[in-house]
Amino acid sequence: VQLVESGGGLVQAGGSLRLSCTVSTESSRTKHMGWFRQAPGKQREFVAAITETRKTYYPDSVKGRFTISRDNAENTLYLQMNRLKPEDTAVYYCAATDLPGINLGIPENYQLWGQGTQVTVSS
């Protein structure tokens, strides 16, 4: 199973981007999915997660601006990012896991990762 992100790019502050993560094949290992980001010199940071029942989770830093969604028929995960800020600049990664009862905000709980896509927000 491979995860491939797309949709990153350069955008001005206040703008929007939509990231996509395509899953190569339907798999139970993508039961729960998430987005993380990593800026240079910083640890990987939780951005959003969605369970198989479509329950969503966000940290305060993106709540109200970012929306995670999934299309199981298309094997695709999305992250709609609005009102972007320069501090949102990072490489964004999608991830997947089938572990039950875990904290989806912790990157170590995910088993599959994409290669990342760069998002740069200019001020």
PDB file of C-alpha atoms in Angstrom:
ATOM      1  CA  VAL A   1       0.000   0.000   0.000  1.00  0.00           C
ATOM      2  CA  GLN A   2       1.416   3.387  -1.004  1.00  0.00           C
ATOM      3  CA  LEU A   3       0.299   6.877  -0.073  1.00  0.00           C
ATOM      4  CA  VAL A   4       0.988   9.687  -2.550  1.00  0.00           C
ATOM      5  CA  GLU A   5       0.375  13.331  -1.654  1.00  0.00           C
ATOM      6  CA  SER A   6      -0.275  16.108  -4.134  1.00  0.00           C
ATOM      7  CA  GLY A   7      -1.598  19.655  -4.206  1.00  0.00           C
ATOM      8  CA  GLY A   8       1.168  21.504  -2.423  1.00  0.00           C
ATOM      9  CA  GLY A   9       2.587  24.759  -3.702  1.00  0.00           C
ATOM     10  CA  LEU A  10       3.214  28.424  -3.049  1.00  0.00           C
ATOM     11  CA  VAL A  11       0.334  30.593  -1.860  1.00  0.00           C
ATOM     12  CA  GLN A  12      -0.011  34.021  -0.319  1.00  0.00           C
ATOM     13  CA  ALA A  13      -1.117  34.444   3.262  1.00  0.00           C
ATOM     14  CA  GLY A  14      -4.888  34.298   3.482  1.00  0.00           C
ATOM     15  CA  GLY A  15      -5.124  31.981   0.509  1.00  0.00           C
ATOM     16  CA  SER A  16      -6.252  28.374   0.221  1.00  0.00           C
ATOM     17  CA  LEU A  17      -4.879  25.037  -0.919  1.00  0.00           C
ATOM     18  CA  ARG A  18      -6.324  21.547  -1.064  1.00  0.00           C
ATOM     19  CA  LEU A  19      -4.004  18.618  -0.524  1.00  0.00           C
ATOM     20  CA  SER A  20      -4.830  15.135  -1.730  1.00  0.00           C
ATOM     21  CA  CYS A  21      -3.454  11.780  -0.642  1.00  0.00           C
ATOM     22  CA  THR A  22      -4.135   8.892  -2.978  1.00  0.00           C
ATOM     23  CA  VAL A  23      -3.980   5.367  -1.600  1.00  0.00           C
ATOM     24  CA  SER A  24      -2.652   2.873  -4.137  1.00  0.00           C
ATOM     25  CA  THR A  25      -4.988   0.071  -3.149  1.00  0.00           C
ATOM     26  CA  GLU A  26      -7.926  -0.432  -0.834  1.00  0.00           C
ATOM     27  CA  SER A  27      -6.629  -1.700   2.465  1.00  0.00           C
ATOM     28  CA  SER A  28      -7.755  -2.193   6.033  1.00  0.00           C
ATOM     29  CA  ARG A  29      -4.481  -0.533   7.019  1.00  0.00           C
ATOM     30  CA  THR A  30      -5.991   2.831   6.062  1.00  0.00           C
ATOM     31  CA  LYS A  31      -8.786   2.529   8.606  1.00  0.00           C
ATOM     32  CA  HIS A  32      -7.771   5.821  10.227  1.00  0.00           C
ATOM     33  CA  MET A  33      -5.865   8.525   8.399  1.00  0.00           C
ATOM     34  CA  GLY A  34      -4.126  11.728   9.270  1.00  0.00           C
ATOM     35  CA  TRP A  35      -2.127  14.689   8.083  1.00  0.00           C
ATOM     36  CA  PHE A  36       1.095  15.846   9.697  1.00  0.00           C
ATOM     37  CA  ARG A  37       3.541  18.573   8.806  1.00  0.00           C
ATOM     38  CA  GLN A  38       7.192  19.247   9.423  1.00  0.00           C
ATOM     39  CA  ALA A  39       8.987  22.548   9.091  1.00  0.00           C
ATOM     40  CA  PRO A  40      12.800  22.754   8.878  1.00  0.00           C
ATOM     41  CA  GLY A  41      14.385  22.177  12.268  1.00  0.00           C
ATOM     42  CA  LYS A  42      11.095  21.238  13.917  1.00  0.00           C
ATOM     43  CA  GLN A  43       9.419  18.005  14.955  1.00  0.00           C
ATOM     44  CA  ARG A  44       6.630  16.478  12.922  1.00  0.00           C
ATOM     45  CA  GLU A  45       3.379  18.119  13.996  1.00  0.00           C
ATOM     46  CA  PHE A  46      -0.173  16.795  13.990  1.00  0.00           C
ATOM     47  CA  VAL A  47      -2.526  18.645  11.630  1.00  0.00           C
ATOM     48  CA  ALA A  48      -5.706  16.581  11.314  1.00  0.00           C
ATOM     49  CA  ALA A  49      -7.060  13.053  11.554  1.00  0.00           C
ATOM     50  CA  ILE A  50     -10.164  11.195  10.446  1.00  0.00           C
ATOM     51  CA  THR A  51     -11.408   7.815  11.584  1.00  0.00           C
ATOM     52  CA  GLU A  52     -13.158   5.131   9.558  1.00  0.00           C
ATOM     53  CA  THR A  53     -16.448   6.535  10.883  1.00  0.00           C
ATOM     54  CA  ARG A  54     -15.402  10.014   9.736  1.00  0.00           C
ATOM     55  CA  LYS A  55     -14.869  11.424  13.194  1.00  0.00           C
ATOM     56  CA  THR A  56     -12.347  14.246  12.869  1.00  0.00           C
ATOM     57  CA  TYR A  57      -9.692  15.723  15.112  1.00  0.00           C
ATOM     58  CA  TYR A  58      -7.681  18.949  14.846  1.00  0.00           C
ATOM     59  CA  PRO A  59      -5.185  20.819  17.000  1.00  0.00           C
ATOM     60  CA  ASP A  60      -6.087  24.367  18.008  1.00  0.00           C
ATOM     61  CA  SER A  61      -3.525  25.773  15.564  1.00  0.00           C
ATOM     62  CA  VAL A  62      -5.617  24.769  12.524  1.00  0.00           C
ATOM     63  CA  LYS A  63      -9.124  24.290  13.943  1.00  0.00           C
ATOM     64  CA  GLY A  64     -11.621  26.343  11.959  1.00  0.00           C
ATOM     65  CA  ARG A  65      -9.202  26.812   9.047  1.00  0.00           C
ATOM     66  CA  PHE A  66      -8.411  23.256   7.915  1.00  0.00           C
ATOM     67  CA  THR A  67     -10.844  20.477   7.048  1.00  0.00           C
ATOM     68  CA  ILE A  68      -9.947  16.816   6.613  1.00  0.00           C
ATOM     69  CA  SER A  69     -12.161  14.521   4.576  1.00  0.00           C
ATOM     70  CA  ARG A  70     -11.973  11.175   2.835  1.00  0.00           C
ATOM     71  CA  ASP A  71     -13.542   9.576  -0.213  1.00  0.00           C
ATOM     72  CA  ASN A  72     -13.337   5.851   0.320  1.00  0.00           C
ATOM     73  CA  ALA A  73     -14.740   5.115  -3.136  1.00  0.00           C
ATOM     74  CA  GLU A  74     -11.796   7.019  -4.648  1.00  0.00           C
ATOM     75  CA  ASN A  75      -9.274   5.853  -2.012  1.00  0.00           C
ATOM     76  CA  THR A  76      -8.376   9.482  -1.430  1.00  0.00           C
ATOM     77  CA  LEU A  77      -7.793  11.641   1.631  1.00  0.00           C
ATOM     78  CA  TYR A  78      -8.092  15.418   1.442  1.00  0.00           C
ATOM     79  CA  LEU A  79      -6.996  18.414   3.469  1.00  0.00           C
ATOM     80  CA  GLN A  80      -8.684  21.696   2.647  1.00  0.00           C
ATOM     81  CA  MET A  81      -6.587  24.548   4.027  1.00  0.00           C
ATOM     82  CA  ASN A  82      -8.095  28.024   4.211  1.00  0.00           C
ATOM     83  CA  ARG A  83      -6.849  31.328   5.614  1.00  0.00           C
ATOM     84  CA  LEU A  84      -3.283  30.076   5.359  1.00  0.00           C
ATOM     85  CA  LYS A  85      -0.570  31.723   7.431  1.00  0.00           C
ATOM     86  CA  PRO A  86       3.212  31.865   6.931  1.00  0.00           C
ATOM     87  CA  GLU A  87       3.590  29.585   9.972  1.00  0.00           C
ATOM     88  CA  ASP A  88       1.703  26.873   8.043  1.00  0.00           C
ATOM     89  CA  THR A  89       4.745  26.539   5.776  1.00  0.00           C
ATOM     90  CA  ALA A  90       6.026  22.965   5.982  1.00  0.00           C
ATOM     91  CA  VAL A  91       6.196  19.632   4.227  1.00  0.00           C
ATOM     92  CA  TYR A  92       2.799  17.972   4.654  1.00  0.00           C
ATOM     93  CA  TYR A  93       2.538  14.201   5.014  1.00  0.00           C
ATOM     94  CA  CYS A  94      -0.445  11.898   4.963  1.00  0.00           C
ATOM     95  CA  ALA A  95      -0.406   8.797   7.123  1.00  0.00           C
ATOM     96  CA  ALA A  96      -2.562   5.766   7.813  1.00  0.00           C
ATOM     97  CA  THR A  97      -3.066   3.225  10.571  1.00  0.00           C
ATOM     98  CA  ASP A  98      -5.372   0.383  11.566  1.00  0.00           C
ATOM     99  CA  LEU A  99      -4.408   0.319  15.230  1.00  0.00           C
ATOM    100  CA  PRO A 100      -7.456   0.485  17.515  1.00  0.00           C
ATOM    101  CA  GLY A 101      -7.951   2.904  20.381  1.00  0.00           C
ATOM    102  CA  ILE A 102      -4.860   5.029  19.753  1.00  0.00           C
ATOM    103  CA  ASN A 103      -4.104   8.717  19.968  1.00  0.00           C
ATOM    104  CA  LEU A 104      -4.284   9.791  16.331  1.00  0.00           C
ATOM    105  CA  GLY A 105      -2.250  12.909  17.075  1.00  0.00           C
ATOM    106  CA  ILE A 106       0.950  10.954  17.650  1.00  0.00           C
ATOM    107  CA  PRO A 107       2.963  10.191  14.491  1.00  0.00           C
ATOM    108  CA  GLU A 108       4.450   7.010  15.973  1.00  0.00           C
ATOM    109  CA  ASN A 109       0.973   5.455  15.951  1.00  0.00           C
ATOM    110  CA  TYR A 110       0.833   5.474  12.145  1.00  0.00           C
ATOM    111  CA  GLN A 111       2.115   2.609  10.041  1.00  0.00           C
ATOM    112  CA  LEU A 112       2.033   4.042   6.523  1.00  0.00           C
ATOM    113  CA  TRP A 113       3.385   7.380   5.306  1.00  0.00           C
ATOM    114  CA  GLY A 114       3.490   9.309   2.073  1.00  0.00           C
ATOM    115  CA  GLN A 115       6.562  11.080   0.730  1.00  0.00           C
ATOM    116  CA  GLY A 116       5.281  14.557   1.543  1.00  0.00           C
ATOM    117  CA  THR A 117       4.308  17.661  -0.382  1.00  0.00           C
ATOM    118  CA  GLN A 118       5.696  21.155   0.209  1.00  0.00           C
ATOM    119  CA  VAL A 119       3.381  23.979   1.224  1.00  0.00           C
ATOM    120  CA  THR A 120       4.857  27.471   1.299  1.00  0.00           C
ATOM    121  CA  VAL A 121       2.843  30.450   2.492  1.00  0.00           C
ATOM    122  CA  SER A 122       4.321  33.861   1.721  1.00  0.00           C
ATOM    123  CA  SER A 123       3.593  36.905   3.839  1.00  0.00           C
TER     124      SER A 123
END
